[in-house]
XYZ file of C-alpha atoms in Angstrom:
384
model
C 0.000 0.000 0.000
C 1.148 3.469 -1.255
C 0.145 6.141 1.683
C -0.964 9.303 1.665
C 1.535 10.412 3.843
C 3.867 9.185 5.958
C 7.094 10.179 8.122
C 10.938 10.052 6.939
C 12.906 8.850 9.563
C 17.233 9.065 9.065
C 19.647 7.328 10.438
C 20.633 10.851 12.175
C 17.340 11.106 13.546
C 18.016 7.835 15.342
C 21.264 8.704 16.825
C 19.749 11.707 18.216
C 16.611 10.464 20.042
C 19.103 7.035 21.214
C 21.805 9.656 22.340
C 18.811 11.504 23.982
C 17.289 8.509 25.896
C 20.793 7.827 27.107
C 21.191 11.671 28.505
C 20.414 12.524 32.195
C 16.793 13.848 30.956
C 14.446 12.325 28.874
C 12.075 15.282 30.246
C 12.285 18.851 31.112
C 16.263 19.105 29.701
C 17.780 20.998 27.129
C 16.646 19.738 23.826
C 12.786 21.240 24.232
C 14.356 24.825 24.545
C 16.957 24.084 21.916
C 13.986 22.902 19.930
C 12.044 25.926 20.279
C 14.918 28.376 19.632
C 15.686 26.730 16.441
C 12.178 26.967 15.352
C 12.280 30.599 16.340
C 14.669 31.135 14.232
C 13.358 29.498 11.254
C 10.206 31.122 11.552
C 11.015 34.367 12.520
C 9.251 34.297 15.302
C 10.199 35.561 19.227
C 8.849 33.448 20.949
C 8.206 29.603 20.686
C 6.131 26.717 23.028
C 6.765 23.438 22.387
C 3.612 20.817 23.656
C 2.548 17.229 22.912
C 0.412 18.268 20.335
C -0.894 20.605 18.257
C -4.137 20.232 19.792
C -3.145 21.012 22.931
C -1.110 24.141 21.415
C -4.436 25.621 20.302
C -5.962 25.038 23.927
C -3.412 26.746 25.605
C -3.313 29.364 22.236
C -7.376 30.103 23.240
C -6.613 30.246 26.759
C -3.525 32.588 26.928
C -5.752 34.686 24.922
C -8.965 35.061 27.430
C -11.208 32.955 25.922
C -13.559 31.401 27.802
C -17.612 31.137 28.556
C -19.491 33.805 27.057
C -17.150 34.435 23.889
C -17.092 32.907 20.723
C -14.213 31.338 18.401
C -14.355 31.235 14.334
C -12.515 28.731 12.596
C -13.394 27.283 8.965
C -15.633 23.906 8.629
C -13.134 22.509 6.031
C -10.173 21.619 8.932
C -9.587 18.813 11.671
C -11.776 19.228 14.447
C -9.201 20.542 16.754
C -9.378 23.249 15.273
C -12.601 23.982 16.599
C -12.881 22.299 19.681
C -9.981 23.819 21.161
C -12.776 26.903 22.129
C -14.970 24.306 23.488
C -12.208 23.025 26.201
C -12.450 26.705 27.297
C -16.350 26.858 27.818
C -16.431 29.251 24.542
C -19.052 28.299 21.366
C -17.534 28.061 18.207
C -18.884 29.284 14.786
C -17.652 28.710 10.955
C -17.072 30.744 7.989
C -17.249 29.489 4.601
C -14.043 28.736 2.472
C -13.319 30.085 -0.522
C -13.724 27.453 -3.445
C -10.613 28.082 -5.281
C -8.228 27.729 -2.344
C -10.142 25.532 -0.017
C -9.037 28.377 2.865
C -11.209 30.505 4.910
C -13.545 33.303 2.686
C -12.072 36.554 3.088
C -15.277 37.535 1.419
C -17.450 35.487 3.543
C -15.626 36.228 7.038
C -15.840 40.267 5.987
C -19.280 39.843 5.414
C -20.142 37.354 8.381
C -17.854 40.334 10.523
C -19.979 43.182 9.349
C -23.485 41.077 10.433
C -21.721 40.066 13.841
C -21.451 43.212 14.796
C -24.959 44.719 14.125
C -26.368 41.950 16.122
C -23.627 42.399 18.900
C -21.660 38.700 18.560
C -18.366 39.213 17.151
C -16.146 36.865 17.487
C -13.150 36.686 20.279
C -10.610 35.095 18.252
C -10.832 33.703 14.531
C -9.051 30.494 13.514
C -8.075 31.092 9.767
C -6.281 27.192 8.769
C -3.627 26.589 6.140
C -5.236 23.673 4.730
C -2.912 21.880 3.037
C 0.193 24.276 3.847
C -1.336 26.730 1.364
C -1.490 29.822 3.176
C -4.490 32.014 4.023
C -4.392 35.790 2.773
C -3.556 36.587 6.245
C -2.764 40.702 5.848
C -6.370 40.509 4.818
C -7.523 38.420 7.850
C -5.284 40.938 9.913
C -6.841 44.271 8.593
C -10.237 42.458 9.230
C -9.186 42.328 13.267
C -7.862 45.515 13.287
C -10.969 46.694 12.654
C -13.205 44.333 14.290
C -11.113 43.453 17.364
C -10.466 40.043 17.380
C -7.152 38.094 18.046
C -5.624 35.233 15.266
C -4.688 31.869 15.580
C -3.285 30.766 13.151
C -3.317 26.558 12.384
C -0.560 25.627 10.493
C -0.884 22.546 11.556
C -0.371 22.162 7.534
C 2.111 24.455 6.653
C 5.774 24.285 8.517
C 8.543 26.011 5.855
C 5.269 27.026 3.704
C 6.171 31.188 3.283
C 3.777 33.992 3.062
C 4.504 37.644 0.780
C 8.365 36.510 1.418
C 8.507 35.644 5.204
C 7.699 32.101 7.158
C 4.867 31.172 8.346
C 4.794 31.432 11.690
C 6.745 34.808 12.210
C 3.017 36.112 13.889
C 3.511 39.125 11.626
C -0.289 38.877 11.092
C -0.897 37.176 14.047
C -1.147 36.519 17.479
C 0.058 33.231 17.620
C 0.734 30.745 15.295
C 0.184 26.534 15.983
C 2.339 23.697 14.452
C 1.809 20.091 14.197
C 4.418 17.367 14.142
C 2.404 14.027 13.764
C 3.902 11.901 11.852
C 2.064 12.677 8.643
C 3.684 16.088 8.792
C 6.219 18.012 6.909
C 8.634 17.278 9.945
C 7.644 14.905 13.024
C 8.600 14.722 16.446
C 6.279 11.552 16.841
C 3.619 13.147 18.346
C 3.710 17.029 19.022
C 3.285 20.476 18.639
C 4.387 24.279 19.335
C 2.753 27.405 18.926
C 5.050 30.790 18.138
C 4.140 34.058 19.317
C 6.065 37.712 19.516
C 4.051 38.337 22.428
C 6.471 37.329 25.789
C 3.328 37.442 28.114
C 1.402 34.888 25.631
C 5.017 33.221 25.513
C 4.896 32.774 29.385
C 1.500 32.050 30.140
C 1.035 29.135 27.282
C 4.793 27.951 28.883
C 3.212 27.662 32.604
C -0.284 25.797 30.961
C 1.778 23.412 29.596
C 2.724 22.619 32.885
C 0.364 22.380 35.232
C -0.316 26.379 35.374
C 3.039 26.258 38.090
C 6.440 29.298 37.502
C 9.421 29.366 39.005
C 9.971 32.729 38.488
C 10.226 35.050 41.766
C 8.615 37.785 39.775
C 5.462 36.034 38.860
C 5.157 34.957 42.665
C 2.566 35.794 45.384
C 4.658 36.794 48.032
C 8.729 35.615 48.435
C 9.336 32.549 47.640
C 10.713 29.862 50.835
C 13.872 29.086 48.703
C 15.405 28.321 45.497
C 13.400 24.505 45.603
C 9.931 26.992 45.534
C 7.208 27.047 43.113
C 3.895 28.225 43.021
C 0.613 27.529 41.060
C -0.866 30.536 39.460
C -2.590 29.562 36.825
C -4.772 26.021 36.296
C -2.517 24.391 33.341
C -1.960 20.924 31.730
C 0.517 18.097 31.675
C 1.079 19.351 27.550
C 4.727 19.096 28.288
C 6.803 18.080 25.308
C 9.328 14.977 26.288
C 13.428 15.181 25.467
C 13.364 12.574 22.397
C 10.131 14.347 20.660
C 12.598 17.442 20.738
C 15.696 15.432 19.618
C 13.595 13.998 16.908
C 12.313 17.574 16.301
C 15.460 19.200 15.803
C 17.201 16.398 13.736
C 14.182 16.521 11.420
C 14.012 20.402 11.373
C 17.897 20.491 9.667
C 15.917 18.975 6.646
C 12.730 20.679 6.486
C 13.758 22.835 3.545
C 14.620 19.901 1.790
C 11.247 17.795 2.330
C 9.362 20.416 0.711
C 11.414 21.252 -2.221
C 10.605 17.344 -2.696
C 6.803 17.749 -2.365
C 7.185 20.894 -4.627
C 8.695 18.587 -7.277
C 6.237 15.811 -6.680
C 3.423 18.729 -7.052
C 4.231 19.859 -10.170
C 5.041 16.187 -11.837
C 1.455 15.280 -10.470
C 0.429 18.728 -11.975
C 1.904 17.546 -15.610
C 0.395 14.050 -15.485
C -3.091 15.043 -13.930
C -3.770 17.721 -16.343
C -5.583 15.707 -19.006
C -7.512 13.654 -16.589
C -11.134 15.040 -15.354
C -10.166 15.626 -11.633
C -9.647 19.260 -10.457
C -6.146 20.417 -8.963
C -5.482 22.063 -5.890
C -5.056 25.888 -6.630
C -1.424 27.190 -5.272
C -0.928 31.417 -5.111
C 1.917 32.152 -6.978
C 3.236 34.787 -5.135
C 3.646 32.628 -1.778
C 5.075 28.945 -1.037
C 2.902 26.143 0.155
C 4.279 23.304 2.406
C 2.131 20.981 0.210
C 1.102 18.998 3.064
C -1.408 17.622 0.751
C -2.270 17.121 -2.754
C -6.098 16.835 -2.910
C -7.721 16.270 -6.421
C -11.182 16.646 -7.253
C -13.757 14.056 -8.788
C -17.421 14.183 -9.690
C -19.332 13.398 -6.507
C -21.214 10.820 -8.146
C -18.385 9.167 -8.703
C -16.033 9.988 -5.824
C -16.796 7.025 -3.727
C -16.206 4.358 -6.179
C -13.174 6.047 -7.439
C -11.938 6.199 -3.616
C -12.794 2.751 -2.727
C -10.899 1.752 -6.214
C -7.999 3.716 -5.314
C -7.931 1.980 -1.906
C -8.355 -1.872 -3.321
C -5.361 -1.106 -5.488
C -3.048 -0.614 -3.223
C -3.293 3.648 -3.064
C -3.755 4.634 0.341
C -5.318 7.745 -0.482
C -7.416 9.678 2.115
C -10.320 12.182 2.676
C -9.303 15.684 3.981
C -11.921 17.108 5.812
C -15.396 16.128 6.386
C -16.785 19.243 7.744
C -17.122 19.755 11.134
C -20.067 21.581 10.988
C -21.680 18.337 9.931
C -20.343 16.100 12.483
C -23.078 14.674 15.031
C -21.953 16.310 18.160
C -21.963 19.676 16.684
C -25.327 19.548 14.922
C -26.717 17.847 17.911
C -25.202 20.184 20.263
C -25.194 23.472 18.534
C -27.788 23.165 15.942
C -25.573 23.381 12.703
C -27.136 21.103 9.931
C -26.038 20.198 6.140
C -26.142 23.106 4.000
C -24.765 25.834 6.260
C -21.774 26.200 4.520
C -22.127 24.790 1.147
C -18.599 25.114 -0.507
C -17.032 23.512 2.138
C -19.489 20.565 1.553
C -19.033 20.801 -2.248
C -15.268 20.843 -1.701
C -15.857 17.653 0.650
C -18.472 15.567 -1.800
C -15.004 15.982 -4.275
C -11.924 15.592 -2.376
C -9.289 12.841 -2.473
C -6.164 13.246 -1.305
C -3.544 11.689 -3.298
C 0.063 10.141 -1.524
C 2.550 12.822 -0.924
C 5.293 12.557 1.101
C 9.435 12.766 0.810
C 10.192 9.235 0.356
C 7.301 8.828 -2.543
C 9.632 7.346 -5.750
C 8.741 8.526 -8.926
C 7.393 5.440 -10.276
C 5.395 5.409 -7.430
C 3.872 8.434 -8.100
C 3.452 7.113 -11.852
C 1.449 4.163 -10.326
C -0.726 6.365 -8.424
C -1.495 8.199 -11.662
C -2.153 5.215 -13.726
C -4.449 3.472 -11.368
C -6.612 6.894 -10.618
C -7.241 6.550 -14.727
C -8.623 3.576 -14.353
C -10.341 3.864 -11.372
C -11.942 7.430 -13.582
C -13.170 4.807 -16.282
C -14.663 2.288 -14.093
C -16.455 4.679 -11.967
C-alpha cells in the first residue's frame, strides 16, 4: 500500500533520540528549549512553546488569549476538528465561515461579510481560527486588517504548513498574528512523533502558554505571590496541563528540522510532476498562489461526486492509500446535535468535501510510485 503520507525517519534522527534517551533527561532538559529556539529562528518568530500536540497548542493558544464562557471562536468547517474544539475546552461556542472554493481556505469575502453582520447583532467573534489547509497559506494581511478593525485576536493553524512562506517571510513569524500553531504528527512536513508548538512575539502569551503546559506552576520570583521559601519553591498561578513536550520528541524535532527545507522542495517537485500528469484527466487540482510557497502537506484532487466514492474505494483496493481531507465539522453529530448546525450551512465547504481525495505525498514517494498512483486513478476514472 502506497500512503498518503507518511514520516521520513534518518539514520541521524536515530542517533539523536538514542543519544537523547541515554542523557540525564528524557524530560524537562535541554533539547525542548533548543527545539524551540531553532524553530524561532526558522520562523522568525520571538517566541516559541513546544507541547505534545498541536491540539493542545491551540488550547493553551485560546486560553492565553482570554477565551472562555461567554465568547465565541471562528474557525473554517473545512479543517480537523481541533481546530474547533480547542474553544470548546475553554467553555467558549464556536462558529464557521465558509471557504473560498478556489483555495479551499477561509472566505475573506465570507468572514468580511459574516464580521460586518456580527457586529450589528452584537456577537463578534473573540478570536478567529483562519487554517492553512494543506500548507497553502491564508491571505492573512487581509484576515489581519479584518481584526484591526473588528477586534479580534488570530490563531493561526498551520498545523499544515511548517517552511510554507507567506509575501516573502515564514509562516509562523506572527507578523499577522497573534500566535501561530504547528503540528508534528507523523504525517507532517517534519515529526517529532507526536507534538506540537505554537510561536508568538508576544512574551506574556510566551509565558502564560509555557506555565499551561505545565500544570499552570512558575518558578519565576517575579510572577510569585509573596517571596518565595527558597530556590526549591514554586507556586501555582494559573490552572494548566501536563502538555509538556518529552526530550526525544525534541531530539527527533530538531534532527528533522535540519531537513525541512529539503522535504518540501521534494513535495514541490512531486506537485508539479502530479500537476503535468493530472492535467488531461477530469479531476480538479489544488489551486497554489503564486506569489507565496505552500508546504504541500497535501495534494487533494477533485472528482465528480457521483463518482467519488467508487473512485476512492478503487484507489484503496489497489493498493493507493489515499485519504479524505476534511469532512466538515459543521456536519459532524456532536456539533449539529449540540449546537444546531445542519447540512447546508456552509455549502462550498461541503461541495469541496463531496469531491476531495487526497492523493500520496510525502518525501520518500519514488517517482514510479507516483506514476502508479497516476495510472491506477485513470482507471479507477473509467470504471467509476
Amino acid at each position: 500500500m502506497i500512503p498518503y503520507g507518511k514520516q521520513t525517519i534518518s539514520e541521524a534522527d536515530i542517533a539523536t533520540v538514542v543519544a537523547t534517551l541515554k542523557s540525564p533527561y528524557l524530560t524537562q532538559g535541554n533539547k525542548v528549549p533548543e527545539f524551540e529556539q531553532a524553530l524561532t529562528q526558522y520562523c522568525g518568530a520571538k517566541y516559541a512553546v513546544a507541547v505534545n500536540s498541536a491540539t493542545s497548542a491551540l488550547h493553551i493558544a485560546c486560553l492565553a488569549l482570554g477565551l472562555g464562557t461567554g465568547d465565541v471562536l471562528w474557525t473554517t468547517p473545512t479543517t480537523f476538528v481541533a481546530s474547533a474544539n480547542c474553544a470548546l475546552y475553554c467553555g467558549a461556542s464556536v462558529d464557521f465561515v465558509d471557504i473560498d472554493p478556489k483555495t479551499f481556505n477561509i472566505s475573506i469575502q465570507h468572514l468580511a461579510e459574516k464580521l460586518a453582520q456580527a457586529k450589528i447583532a452584537g456577537c463578534l467573534p473573540k478570536i478567529v481560527v483562519p487554517v492553512h489547509l494543506c500548507g497553502e497559506p491564508c491571505d492573512m494581511a487581509a484576515i489581519k486588517q479584518l481584526a484591526d478593525e473588528y477586534g479580534f485576536k488570530i490563531i493561526e493553524d498551520a498545523s499544515h504548513a511548517i517552511g510554507a512562506s507567506y509575501r516573502g517571510g515564514k509562516v509562523g513569524n506572527c507578523e499577522f498574528s497573534d500566535i501561530t500553531v504547528f503540528s508534528f504528527h507523523p504525517v507532517k512536513i517534519i515529526t517529532t512523533a507526536e507534538g506540537g508548538l505554537a510561536s508568538t512575539n508576544n512574551a506574556d502569551l510566551a509565558n502564560k502558554m509555557a506555565r499551561l503546559r505545565s500544570h499552570g506552576i512558575t518558578r519565576e520570583s517575579s510572577e510569585m505571590v509573596g517571596e518565595p521559601d527558597g530556590s526549591w519553591y514554586y507556586q501555582q498561578i494559573d490552572l494548566g496541563y501536563n502538555y509538556r513536550m518529552t526530550e526525544m520528541q525534541a531530539a527527533l524535532g530538531l534532527s528533522q528540522l535540519s531537513r525541512l527545507d529539503e522535504f518540501v522542495a521534494r513535495r514541490h517537485v512531486l506537485a508539479a510532476q502530479y500537476d503535468d500528469l493530472l492535467a488531461d484527466l477530469p479531476v480538479g487540482l489544488p489551486f497554489r498562489q503564486p506569489e507565496n510557497v505552500s508546504a504541500l502537506h497535501l495534494y487533494p484532487v477533485l472528482v465528480a461526486p457521483e463518482k467519488r466514492r467508487q473512485v476512492f474505494d478503487y484507489l484503496r483496493q489497489n493498493g493507493i492509500g489515499v485519504n479524505v481531507h476534511y469532512i466538515p465539522v459543521h456536519t459532524q453529530p456532536y456539533y449539529r446535535e449540540q449546537f444546531g448546525f445542519a447540512h447546508g450551512d456552509f455549502p462550498n465547504a461541503e461541495h469541496y468535501y463531496a469531491q476531495a481525495i487526497s492523493l500520496p505525498l510525502y518525501f520518500d514517494l519514488s517517482d514510479d510510485e507516483q506514476k502508479q498512483v497516476v495510472e491506477t486513478l485513470k482507471r479507477a476514472l473509467q470504471v467509476a
